[in-house]
Backbone as numpy.savetxt, mean C-alpha at the origin, in Angstrom:
# Nx Ny Nz CAx CAy CAz Cx Cy Cz
48.46 -30.34 -14.40 47.21 -31.09 -14.19 46.56 -30.71 -12.87
47.44 -30.59 -11.82 46.93 -30.20 -10.49 46.35 -28.80 -10.54
47.03 -27.88 -11.24 46.54 -26.50 -11.36 45.18 -26.46 -12.02
45.03 -27.29 -13.08 43.75 -27.34 -13.80 42.66 -27.86 -12.90
42.97 -28.87 -12.08 41.99 -29.47 -11.18 41.54 -28.46 -10.13
42.51 -27.73 -9.54 42.18 -26.70 -8.54 41.29 -25.64 -9.15
41.62 -25.22 -10.39 40.83 -24.19 -11.08 39.39 -24.67 -11.30
39.26 -25.95 -11.68 37.93 -26.52 -11.91 37.12 -26.57 -10.62
37.78 -26.94 -9.51 37.09 -26.98 -8.21 36.60 -25.60 -7.82
37.42 -24.58 -8.04 37.04 -23.20 -7.72 35.81 -22.78 -8.52
35.81 -23.11 -9.81 34.67 -22.77 -10.67 33.40 -23.46 -10.19
33.52 -24.79 -9.91 32.35 -25.55 -9.46 31.84 -25.03 -8.12
32.75 -24.66 -7.21 32.35 -24.12 -5.92 31.60 -22.82 -6.09
32.09 -21.99 -7.02 31.40 -20.72 -7.30 30.01 -20.95 -7.82
29.88 -21.95 -8.71 28.55 -22.27 -9.25 27.62 -22.71 -8.15
28.13 -23.57 -7.24 27.31 -24.06 -6.13 26.86 -22.93 -5.23
27.77 -21.99 -4.95 27.43 -20.85 -4.09 26.35 -20.00 -4.73
26.53 -19.74 -6.03 25.52 -18.94 -6.74 24.18 -19.65 -6.72
24.22 -20.97 -6.93 22.99 -21.75 -6.91 22.31 -21.68 -5.58
23.08 -21.78 -4.49 22.50 -21.72 -3.14 21.88 -20.36 -2.88
22.58 -19.30 -3.30 22.03 -17.96 -3.11 20.73 -17.79 -3.86
20.71 -18.33 -5.10 19.49 -18.22 -5.90 18.33 -18.93 -5.21
18.60 -20.14 -4.65 17.54 -20.87 -3.97 17.06 -20.13 -2.73
18.03 -19.50 -2.01 17.65 -18.74 -0.82 16.73 -17.60 -1.17
17.05 -16.91 -2.30 16.21 -15.80 -2.73 14.80 -16.30 -3.07
14.71 -17.39 -3.79 13.42 -17.92 -4.19 12.62 -18.39 -2.98
13.33 -18.83 -1.95 12.66 -19.39 -0.78 11.95 -18.34 0.06
12.19 -17.07 -0.20 11.49 -16.04 0.56 9.99 -16.06 0.29
9.59 -16.53 -0.88 8.17 -16.69 -1.20 7.87 -18.17 -1.44
6.67 -18.58 -1.03 6.23 -19.93 -1.31 4.75 -19.92 -1.64
4.24 -20.93 -2.34 2.82 -20.96 -2.70 1.93 -20.87 -1.47
0.78 -20.22 -1.66 -0.14 -19.99 -0.53 -1.55 -20.36 -0.95
-2.25 -21.05 -0.05 -3.64 -21.42 -0.29 -4.36 -21.43 1.06
-4.68 -20.25 1.54 -5.26 -20.14 2.87 -6.15 -18.92 3.01
-6.15 -18.37 4.21 -6.99 -17.22 4.53 -6.12 -15.98 4.68
-6.52 -14.89 4.04 -5.84 -13.61 4.17 -6.66 -12.77 5.15
-6.12 -12.56 6.36 -6.88 -11.92 7.43 -6.33 -10.55 7.78
-7.23 -9.69 8.26 -6.86 -8.37 8.80 -5.96 -7.60 7.84
-6.43 -7.37 6.64 -5.66 -6.63 5.64 -5.69 -5.14 5.98
-4.50 -4.53 6.02 -4.38 -3.10 6.32 -3.67 -2.34 5.21
-3.73 -2.86 4.01 -3.13 -2.17 2.87 -2.98 -3.12 1.70
-2.92 -2.53 0.50 -2.84 -3.34 -0.71 -2.23 -2.50 -1.82
-1.44 -3.12 -2.68 -0.93 -2.37 -3.82 0.12 -3.12 -4.60
0.43 -2.57 -5.79 1.45 -3.13 -6.67 2.80 -2.52 -6.25
3.56 -3.28 -5.49 4.79 -2.77 -4.89 6.01 -3.22 -5.66
6.85 -2.27 -6.05 8.14 -2.61 -6.62 8.17 -3.03 -8.07
7.07 -2.87 -8.78 7.05 -3.15 -10.22 7.45 -4.59 -10.55
7.10 -5.55 -9.68 7.42 -6.94 -9.98 6.19 -7.72 -10.45
5.10 -7.00 -10.71 3.89 -7.64 -11.20 3.01 -8.21 -10.12
3.44 -8.14 -8.87 2.68 -8.70 -7.77 1.75 -7.69 -7.12
0.56 -8.17 -6.75 -0.38 -7.37 -5.96 -0.21 -7.81 -4.51
0.31 -6.90 -3.69 0.68 -7.23 -2.31 -0.47 -6.87 -1.36
-0.74 -7.79 -0.44 -1.71 -7.57 0.62 -0.97 -7.56 1.96
-1.09 -6.46 2.69 -0.45 -6.34 4.00 -1.40 -6.89 5.04
-1.12 -8.09 5.53 -2.04 -8.78 6.43 -1.50 -8.79 7.86
-2.30 -9.35 8.75 -1.95 -9.47 10.17 -0.74 -10.37 10.37
-0.48 -11.25 9.40 0.62 -12.20 9.51 1.60 -12.07 8.34
1.89 -10.85 7.94 2.85 -10.62 6.88 2.24 -10.44 5.51
3.07 -10.53 4.49 2.65 -10.24 3.13 2.08 -11.48 2.43
0.97 -11.27 1.73 0.41 -12.26 0.82 0.41 -11.61 -0.56
0.77 -12.36 -1.59 1.01 -11.77 -2.91 0.27 -12.55 -3.98
-0.44 -11.81 -4.82 -1.12 -12.41 -5.97 -0.34 -11.99 -7.21
0.22 -12.98 -7.92 1.07 -12.66 -9.07 0.87 -13.71 -10.16
0.54 -13.24 -11.35 0.40 -14.16 -12.48 -0.66 -15.22 -12.29
-1.74 -14.87 -11.56 -2.83 -15.81 -11.34 -2.59 -16.79 -10.21
-1.48 -16.64 -9.46 -1.16 -17.53 -8.36 -0.94 -16.74 -7.07
-1.11 -17.43 -5.93 -0.93 -16.81 -4.62 0.37 -17.28 -3.98
1.03 -16.33 -3.29 2.26 -16.62 -2.56 2.21 -15.95 -1.19
3.00 -16.49 -0.26 3.22 -15.82 1.01 4.71 -15.84 1.31
5.15 -14.97 2.20 6.56 -14.93 2.55 6.84 -15.98 3.63
8.09 -16.37 3.72 8.48 -17.39 4.68 9.12 -16.80 5.94
9.18 -15.47 6.01 9.65 -14.80 7.22 9.09 -13.37 7.21
9.42 -12.62 8.25 8.90 -11.26 8.42 7.37 -11.26 8.45
6.83 -11.99 9.41 5.38 -12.09 9.54 4.83 -10.91 10.36
5.21 -9.72 9.92 4.83 -8.52 10.66 3.39 -8.11 10.37
2.79 -7.46 11.34 1.44 -6.93 11.20 1.56 -5.55 10.58
1.58 -5.52 9.24 1.82 -4.27 8.52 0.58 -3.39 8.49
0.78 -2.11 8.80 -0.28 -1.11 8.71 0.28 0.12 8.00
-0.60 1.00 7.54 -0.12 2.15 6.79 0.69 1.74 5.58
0.37 0.59 5.00 1.14 -0.01 3.90 1.02 0.84 2.64
2.16 1.28 2.09 2.16 2.19 0.94 3.14 1.72 -0.13
2.65 1.12 -1.22 3.53 0.68 -2.30 4.18 1.87 -3.02
5.43 1.69 -3.43 6.14 2.67 -4.25 6.84 1.94 -5.38
7.50 2.71 -6.26 8.10 2.12 -7.45 9.19 1.10 -7.14
9.87 1.26 -6.01 10.96 0.35 -5.66 10.58 -0.69 -4.61
9.38 -0.57 -4.04 8.99 -1.50 -3.00 7.80 -0.97 -2.21
7.99 -0.78 -0.89 6.89 -0.23 -0.10 7.42 0.40 1.20
6.60 1.29 1.75 6.78 1.85 3.09 5.64 1.32 3.95
5.90 1.20 5.24 4.88 0.64 6.11 5.10 1.03 7.56
4.12 0.73 8.38 4.21 0.86 9.82 3.62 -0.41 10.41
3.26 -0.39 11.70 2.61 -1.56 12.27 3.34 -2.13 13.47
3.28 -3.47 13.58 3.83 -4.17 14.73 4.66 -5.37 14.26
5.73 -5.71 15.00 6.58 -6.83 14.58 5.88 -8.17 14.76
6.22 -9.12 13.90 5.71 -10.48 14.04 6.50 -11.25 15.07
6.08 -12.48 15.35 6.73 -13.31 16.36 8.16 -13.66 15.97
8.46 -13.62 14.66 9.80 -13.97 14.21 10.72 -12.77 14.11
10.27 -11.60 14.56 11.03 -10.37 14.40 11.65 -9.91 15.71
12.83 -9.29 15.62 13.45 -8.70 16.80 13.34 -7.17 16.77
12.50 -6.64 15.87 12.28 -5.20 15.81 11.46 -4.74 17.01
11.68 -3.50 17.45 10.88 -2.97 18.56 9.41 -2.81 18.16
8.55 -2.78 19.16 7.12 -2.59 18.94 6.71 -1.22 19.48
6.07 -0.36 18.69 5.67 -0.56 17.28 6.84 -0.33 16.31
6.55 -0.59 15.03 7.60 -0.53 14.01 8.02 0.88 13.63
7.21 1.90 13.98 7.48 3.23 13.45 7.25 3.22 11.96
8.15 3.83 11.19 8.07 3.78 9.73 9.23 2.94 9.21
8.91 1.96 8.39 9.90 1.06 7.79 9.77 1.11 6.27
10.86 0.70 5.60 10.87 0.67 4.13 11.51 -0.63 3.67
10.97 -1.19 2.59 11.59 -2.35 1.97 11.67 -2.15 0.46
12.85 -2.40 -0.09 13.04 -2.32 -1.53 13.37 -3.69 -2.13
13.09 -4.76 -1.38 13.34 -6.11 -1.91 12.16 -7.04 -1.64
10.95 -6.50 -1.78 9.75 -7.32 -1.65 9.40 -7.70 -0.23
10.02 -7.05 0.75 9.73 -7.34 2.14 10.73 -8.26 2.82
11.76 -8.69 2.09 12.74 -9.60 2.68 13.58 -8.90 3.75
13.91 -7.63 3.52 14.60 -6.85 4.54 13.88 -5.51 4.72
13.98 -4.95 5.92 13.35 -3.69 6.25 14.41 -2.69 6.70
14.22 -1.44 6.30 15.09 -0.34 6.75 14.25 0.62 7.59
14.72 0.92 8.77 14.00 1.83 9.66 14.16 3.27 9.19
13.03 3.99 9.09 13.04 5.39 8.69 12.97 6.31 9.92
11.98 6.07 10.80 11.84 6.92 11.99 10.76 6.35 12.91
10.75 6.84 14.13 9.72 6.55 15.15 9.66 5.08 15.56
10.77 4.36 15.40 10.81 2.95 15.79 10.64 2.85 17.30
9.71 1.99 17.73 9.43 1.84 19.14 8.54 2.91 19.72
8.11 3.87 18.87 7.30 4.98 19.34 5.86 4.96 18.84
5.69 4.86 17.51 4.38 5.12 16.92 4.03 4.11 15.85
2.75 3.78 15.82 2.16 2.93 14.79 1.23 3.82 13.96
1.59 4.07 12.72 0.81 4.95 11.86 -0.17 4.13 11.01
-1.45 4.23 11.33 -2.46 3.52 10.54 -2.78 4.29 9.26
-2.85 5.61 9.37 -3.16 6.43 8.19 -1.87 7.04 7.67
-1.35 6.43 6.61 -0.10 6.89 6.00 -0.16 6.62 4.50
0.39 7.53 3.71 0.48 7.35 2.26 1.82 7.88 1.80
2.40 7.23 0.78 3.71 7.61 0.27 3.63 7.77 -1.24
4.21 8.85 -1.77 4.21 9.10 -3.21 4.91 7.98 -3.96
4.28 7.44 -4.98 4.79 6.27 -5.68 6.19 6.50 -6.25
6.43 7.67 -6.83 7.76 7.97 -7.36 8.50 9.01 -6.53
7.78 9.91 -5.86 8.44 10.94 -5.05 8.94 10.41 -3.72
8.27 9.41 -3.18 8.52 8.84 -1.85 8.28 9.86 -0.73
7.55 10.92 -1.02 7.11 11.84 0.03 6.11 11.12 0.92
6.19 11.35 2.23 5.37 10.64 3.20 4.32 11.58 3.78
3.05 11.19 3.69 1.92 11.95 4.22 1.23 11.07 5.26
1.06 11.61 6.47 0.48 10.78 7.53 -0.33 11.61 8.51
-1.12 10.90 9.30 -1.81 11.51 10.43 -1.28 10.88 11.71
-0.88 11.73 12.65 -0.36 11.26 13.93 -1.42 11.48 15.00
-1.76 10.41 15.71 -2.85 10.48 16.69 -2.38 10.77 18.11
-1.08 10.54 18.37 -0.57 10.75 19.72 0.83 11.35 19.63
1.08 12.38 20.42 2.37 13.07 20.38 3.53 12.10 20.59
4.58 12.25 19.77 5.79 11.47 19.95 6.99 12.40 20.05
8.19 11.90 19.84 9.40 12.71 20.06 9.55 13.86 19.08
8.90 13.78 17.92 9.04 14.83 16.90 7.73 15.49 16.50
6.63 14.76 16.58 5.37 15.24 16.03 4.30 15.39 17.10
3.48 16.44 16.93 2.28 16.56 17.74 1.15 15.82 17.06
-0.04 16.00 17.56 -1.21 15.38 16.94 -1.58 16.16 15.68
-1.85 15.46 14.58 -2.26 16.12 13.35 -1.65 15.50 12.11
-1.81 16.21 10.98 -1.29 15.75 9.69 0.12 16.30 9.46
0.98 15.47 8.84 2.34 15.88 8.55 2.78 15.32 7.20
3.80 15.97 6.63 4.38 15.50 5.37 5.89 15.63 5.45
6.59 14.66 4.86 8.05 14.70 4.77 8.47 14.52 3.32
9.37 15.37 2.86 9.88 15.27 1.49 11.34 14.84 1.45
11.87 14.41 2.61 13.27 13.98 2.65 13.43 12.66 3.40
12.50 11.77 3.14 12.55 10.41 3.69 12.58 10.40 5.21
11.78 11.30 5.81 11.64 11.31 7.26 12.70 12.08 8.01
13.61 12.74 7.30 14.63 13.54 8.00 13.99 14.75 8.69
13.00 15.34 8.04 12.29 16.48 8.64 10.81 16.39 8.28
9.97 17.07 9.08 8.53 17.00 8.91 7.93 18.40 8.95
6.93 18.62 8.12 6.20 19.89 8.16 4.73 19.62 8.44
4.14 20.43 9.29 2.73 20.27 9.61 1.85 20.62 8.43
0.76 19.88 8.30 -0.23 20.12 7.24 -1.47 20.70 7.90
-1.88 21.89 7.47 -2.99 22.60 8.10 -4.29 21.82 7.95
-4.54 21.29 6.76 -5.72 20.47 6.47 -7.03 21.20 6.74
-7.06 22.48 6.41 -8.29 23.25 6.57 -9.38 22.71 5.66
-10.55 22.47 6.20 -11.68 21.98 5.42 -11.97 20.52 5.61
-11.03 19.75 6.16 -11.27 18.32 6.39 -12.20 18.15 7.59
-13.26 17.38 7.38 -14.23 17.13 8.46 -14.49 15.64 8.57
-14.77 15.18 9.80 -15.11 13.78 10.03 -13.93 12.96 10.47
-14.22 11.70 10.80 -13.19 10.76 11.22 -12.44 10.25 10.00
-11.11 10.30 10.06 -10.28 9.93 8.92 -10.17 8.42 8.79
-10.43 7.91 7.57 -10.29 6.49 7.27 -9.08 6.19 6.38
-8.75 7.08 5.46 -7.68 6.79 4.51 -7.07 8.07 3.96
-5.79 7.98 3.58 -5.05 9.10 2.99 -4.48 8.67 1.64
-4.23 9.66 0.78 -3.54 9.40 -0.48 -2.70 10.62 -0.82
-1.58 10.36 -1.50 -0.70 11.42 -1.99 -0.37 11.12 -3.44
-0.33 12.14 -4.26 -0.07 11.99 -5.69 1.28 11.29 -5.92
1.40 10.49 -6.97 2.65 9.75 -7.20 3.89 10.63 -7.29
3.75 11.82 -7.93 4.94 12.65 -8.18 4.79 14.11 -7.77
3.57 14.59 -7.59 3.32 16.00 -7.27 2.60 16.08 -5.92
3.36 16.36 -4.88 2.81 16.31 -3.52 1.97 17.53 -3.15
1.70 18.40 -4.12 0.68 19.43 -3.88 -0.70 18.79 -3.75
-0.85 17.61 -4.37 -2.15 16.93 -4.37 -2.21 15.87 -3.28
-3.12 16.08 -2.34 -3.35 15.15 -1.24 -4.85 14.87 -1.17
-5.21 13.71 -0.65 -6.62 13.36 -0.51 -6.86 12.66 0.82
-8.08 12.86 1.35 -8.47 12.27 2.62 -9.89 11.71 2.48
-10.09 10.48 2.94 -11.43 9.88 3.01 -11.87 9.89 4.47
-13.05 10.45 4.73 -13.55 10.52 6.10 -15.00 10.06 6.17
-15.55 10.09 7.36 -16.94 9.70 7.57 -17.91 10.66 6.91
-17.45 11.82 6.46 -18.36 12.78 5.82 -18.11 12.95 4.32
-17.07 12.33 3.77 -16.86 12.45 2.34 -15.40 12.31 1.91
-15.14 12.71 0.66 -13.80 12.68 0.09 -13.32 14.12 -0.07
-12.11 14.39 0.44 -11.56 15.74 0.43 -10.27 15.76 -0.38
-10.11 16.81 -1.21 -8.96 16.93 -2.10 -8.27 18.28 -1.88
-6.94 18.26 -1.83 -6.15 19.49 -1.74 -5.21 19.58 -2.93
-5.04 20.79 -3.46 -4.06 21.02 -4.53 -2.99 22.01 -4.10
-2.90 22.27 -2.77 -1.91 23.22 -2.27 -1.12 22.64 -1.10
-0.78 21.37 -1.23 0.04 20.66 -0.23 -0.64 20.60 1.14
-1.96 20.55 1.12 -2.70 20.32 2.33 -3.10 21.53 3.13
-2.83 22.70 2.61 -3.29 23.90 3.34 -4.81 23.95 3.37
-5.41 23.69 2.22 -6.87 23.73 2.11 -7.37 22.49 1.39
-8.46 21.93 1.90 -9.11 20.79 1.26 -10.54 21.17 0.88
-10.98 20.61 -0.25 -12.35 20.81 -0.72 -13.03 19.45 -0.83
-14.25 19.35 -0.32 -15.00 18.10 -0.44 -15.49 17.97 -1.88
-15.20 16.83 -2.52 -15.57 16.63 -3.92 -16.74 15.66 -4.07
-17.32 15.23 -2.95 -18.48 14.35 -2.97 -19.63 15.04 -2.25
-20.80 14.42 -2.32 -21.87 14.80 -1.41 -21.48 14.31 -0.02
-22.31 14.59 0.96 -22.02 14.14 2.31 -22.30 12.64 2.41
-21.26 11.84 2.16 -21.36 10.37 2.20 -20.15 9.83 2.95
-20.19 8.56 3.25 -19.04 7.91 3.88 -17.94 7.69 2.85
-16.78 8.33 3.03 -15.64 8.06 2.17 -14.92 6.83 2.69
-14.53 5.92 1.82 -13.91 4.67 2.28 -12.50 4.42 1.74
-12.15 4.97 0.59 -10.83 4.70 0.02 -10.45 5.80 -0.96
-9.14 6.08 -1.04 -8.62 7.08 -1.98 -7.32 6.58 -2.59
-7.12 6.89 -3.88 -5.91 6.45 -4.58 -5.64 7.40 -5.74
-4.39 7.85 -5.89 -4.00 8.71 -7.00 -3.24 7.94 -8.07
-3.55 8.20 -9.36 -2.59 7.97 -10.42 -2.15 9.36 -10.91
-1.44 9.46 -11.99 -0.91 10.75 -12.41 -2.00 11.78 -12.75
-3.13 11.30 -13.30 -4.16 12.22 -13.79 -5.37 12.33 -12.87
-5.66 11.27 -12.14 -6.94 11.20 -11.43 -6.79 10.81 -9.97
-7.78 11.23 -9.19 -8.00 10.67 -7.87 -9.11 9.64 -8.03
-8.81 8.39 -7.71 -9.81 7.33 -7.74 -10.29 7.14 -6.30
-11.58 7.17 -6.09 -12.08 7.10 -4.71 -13.32 6.23 -4.61
-13.52 5.70 -3.40 -14.71 4.90 -3.10 -15.49 5.56 -1.98
-16.82 5.43 -2.04 -17.69 5.98 -1.00 -18.86 5.03 -0.80
-19.59 5.28 0.29 -20.73 4.41 0.59 -21.89 5.23 1.13
-23.06 5.05 0.49 -24.30 5.71 0.92 -25.45 4.77 0.58
-25.68 3.80 1.42 -26.62 2.69 1.24 -26.11 1.68 0.21
-25.38 2.15 -0.80 -24.70 1.27 -1.75 -23.29 1.82 -2.00
-22.35 0.96 -2.40 -21.00 1.44 -2.65 -20.89 2.15 -4.00
-19.91 3.04 -4.10 -19.66 3.75 -5.35 -18.17 3.89 -5.56
-17.74 3.78 -6.82 -16.34 3.96 -7.19 -16.30 5.00 -8.31
-15.41 5.97 -8.21 -15.37 7.05 -9.19 -13.94 7.55 -9.37
-13.72 8.27 -10.48 -12.43 8.93 -10.65 -12.68 10.41 -10.93
-11.81 11.23 -10.35 -11.92 12.68 -10.41 -10.65 13.22 -11.06
-10.79 13.89 -12.21 -9.63 14.46 -12.90 -9.12 15.66 -12.10
-7.90 15.61 -11.63 -7.40 16.64 -10.71 -7.11 17.97 -11.41
-7.07 17.98 -12.74 -6.81 19.22 -13.47 -8.09 19.95 -13.87
-9.10 19.20 -14.36 -10.31 19.88 -14.85 -11.55 19.60 -14.00
-11.44 18.74 -12.99 -12.56 18.49 -12.10 -13.62 17.55 -12.62
-13.39 16.95 -13.78 -14.38 16.02 -14.34 -14.44 14.75 -13.51
-15.67 14.31 -13.19 -15.86 13.09 -12.42 -16.59 12.04 -13.26
-16.14 10.80 -13.15 -16.75 9.70 -13.89 -16.95 8.54 -12.93
-18.14 7.95 -12.93 -18.41 6.78 -12.11 -17.79 5.55 -12.75
-17.17 4.70 -11.94 -16.50 3.50 -12.41 -17.32 2.27 -12.05
-17.36 1.31 -12.95 -18.10 0.08 -12.72 -17.49 -0.72 -11.57
-18.35 -1.23 -10.68 -17.94 -2.09 -9.58 -18.48 -3.50 -9.80
-17.83 -4.52 -9.22 -18.47 -5.84 -9.20 -19.69 -5.78 -8.29
-20.53 -6.79 -8.34 -21.72 -6.81 -7.49 -21.30 -7.00 -6.03
-21.62 -6.00 -5.20 -21.26 -6.03 -3.79 -22.52 -5.83 -2.96
-22.77 -6.73 -2.01 -23.94 -6.66 -1.16 -23.53 -6.26 0.25
-24.02 -5.10 0.69 -23.64 -4.56 1.99 -22.13 -4.63 2.18
-21.41 -4.18 1.18 -19.96 -4.28 1.13 -19.45 -3.11 0.30
-18.18 -2.79 0.43 -17.61 -1.71 -0.36 -16.10 -1.69 -0.28
-15.43 -1.04 -1.26 -13.97 -1.00 -1.28 -13.39 -0.18 -0.12
-12.35 -0.71 0.49 -11.59 0.04 1.49 -10.15 0.27 1.03
-9.71 -0.47 0.00 -8.40 -0.23 -0.61 -8.55 -0.30 -2.12
-7.83 0.59 -2.79 -7.82 0.66 -4.25 -6.36 0.65 -4.70
-6.05 -0.08 -5.78 -4.69 -0.08 -6.31 -4.73 -0.21 -7.82
-3.88 0.55 -8.48 -3.74 0.46 -9.93 -2.34 -0.03 -10.26
-2.25 -0.90 -11.25 -0.95 -1.38 -11.71 -0.27 -0.27 -12.50
0.81 0.27 -11.96 1.50 1.39 -12.61 2.11 1.00 -13.95
2.27 -0.30 -14.19 2.79 -0.77 -15.47 1.70 -1.02 -16.50
0.44 -1.00 -16.03 -0.70 -1.25 -16.92 -1.93 -0.56 -16.33
-2.22 0.64 -16.78 -3.29 1.43 -16.16 -4.69 0.90 -16.44
-4.79 -0.18 -17.20 -6.09 -0.83 -17.36 -6.38 -1.81 -16.23
-5.37 -2.09 -15.42 -5.50 -3.07 -14.34 -5.73 -2.37 -13.01
-6.89 -2.63 -12.42 -7.27 -2.02 -11.16 -7.71 -3.11 -10.20
-7.38 -2.94 -8.93 -7.77 -3.91 -7.90 -8.46 -3.20 -6.75
-9.40 -3.91 -6.11 -10.05 -3.40 -4.91 -10.09 -4.49 -3.84
-10.09 -4.05 -2.58 -10.28 -4.95 -1.44 -11.41 -4.36 -0.61
-12.32 -5.20 -0.11 -13.55 -4.70 0.50 -13.64 -5.01 1.99
-14.65 -4.42 2.62 -14.86 -4.58 4.06 -15.09 -6.04 4.47
-15.63 -6.86 3.59 -15.92 -8.26 3.90 -14.78 -9.21 3.53
-13.63 -8.65 3.17 -12.50 -9.50 2.84 -12.55 -10.07 1.45
-13.26 -9.40 0.55 -13.28 -9.81 -0.85 -12.29 -8.95 -1.64
-11.65 -9.54 -2.62 -10.74 -8.80 -3.49 -11.02 -9.14 -4.94
-10.92 -8.13 -5.78 -11.22 -8.27 -7.21 -10.16 -7.55 -8.02
-9.89 -8.08 -9.22 -9.00 -7.43 -10.18 -9.74 -7.27 -11.50
-9.57 -6.09 -12.10 -10.06 -5.88 -13.47 -8.86 -5.57 -14.36
-8.80 -6.22 -15.51 -7.71 -5.98 -16.45 -8.19 -5.26 -17.70
-9.43 -4.78 -17.67 -9.99 -4.09 -18.84 -10.69 -2.79 -18.44
-10.02 -2.02 -17.59 -10.53 -0.71 -17.16 -11.90 -0.82 -16.51
-12.09 -1.84 -15.68 -13.28 -2.10 -14.86 -14.51 -2.52 -15.66
-14.32 -2.93 -16.90 -15.46 -3.48 -17.65 -15.91 -4.80 -17.02
-14.93 -5.62 -16.65 -15.23 -6.89 -15.97 -14.29 -7.04 -14.78
-14.69 -7.89 -13.82 -13.90 -8.10 -12.62 -13.70 -9.60 -12.37
-12.52 -9.97 -11.89 -12.21 -11.32 -11.46 -12.04 -11.32 -9.95
-12.80 -12.16 -9.25 -12.67 -12.24 -7.80 -11.50 -13.16 -7.44
-10.58 -12.66 -6.60 -9.40 -13.45 -6.21 -9.39 -13.76 -4.71
-10.25 -13.10 -3.93 -10.45 -13.42 -2.52 -11.94 -13.41 -2.24
-12.42 -14.41 -1.53 -13.82 -14.45 -1.12 -13.89 -14.66 0.40
-14.32 -13.63 1.08 -14.33 -13.65 2.55 -12.97 -14.04 3.11
-11.94 -13.54 2.47 -10.57 -13.78 2.92 -9.92 -15.03 2.35
-10.71 -15.95 1.77 -10.16 -17.20 1.23 -9.70 -17.00 -0.19
-8.47 -17.46 -0.48 -7.94 -17.29 -1.83 -8.73 -18.13 -2.82
-8.82 -17.63 -4.05 -9.54 -18.35 -5.11 -8.57 -18.68 -6.25
C-alpha cells in the first residue's frame, strides 16, 4: 500500500511539474492592446502563424486576429530577419537584458524567448541585414569597421563563422533595405534613394529594375522579388527573377505614406503584409485583392 502511495505521489508530482512548465511557456506571450512604436522589421518568423513586429520595446505579434506581446526580452531589435525556424536580429538590449550593447548578431529559434549570439556582440548594430529564410545565409551592410569587417556589404554562408565581401557594383544611393533569396543566395536585392537594385551573381553586379525613384522595401519569395517604391505616390510590385516580368500589386489607400517592410506568409503565399512609414500595417489574405488594417498610426486594431 505504501509503495502504491509513493508511486502515485511521484506521478502527481510529475504532472504538476509538466503543468508548471507548460504555464511558464505560455506566459512568455500575453495579450496586447497598445502602441507599437519604432518598428525596425516585420515578418512571419518560425512558421507559427504569427506576424512578428520588431519594435523599440521587444516583439509584438499578430496571430489569428489577436495581438500579443512578450513578457521579457524587451530588446530594441533592428535588422530583424525572419527565417523558417525563428529569426535573426541585431540592435540594442532592453532594460531587462544583461547582454552587451550593441547586440551584434543574435538568433532565436523559440519565438524570442532565448537568444543565441552569432557574432559582433558588443561591437556593431546592423540596421541593414537580411537572412535567407531557409538557407540562413546572412547579407548585411557594415557602416563602421569592426574586428572582422571593413565598411561595405558582406555575406556569410556558415552562420557567421566567415565572411566574404560583396562588390555590389552598380548600387547607387543611400541604402534603406536589403533582401536575400530564401534558398538561392545568388539573388540579392537593395532598396536605395535612387531605386531598386537586383543581383543574380551573389552581389558582384547589381542592375536597377525600376526607374529612378525612391526604393523603400524589398522582399524575396522563391519566384519573385516583391518591392515597394515611392515617387509622389507609393507603388508595390513583383519582379519575376527568372524571366524579368514585372507586375504592379494592389495597395490599400495610402496618403503621403508607403511600405517600408514587406512580408509573405511562407505557409500561405496568398497572405501578404506591409508596414508603412506612418506606423500603419495591413494584411491581405487574397493575393492583395483586399486589405485588412491591423495597425493605425501604431495603435493596434
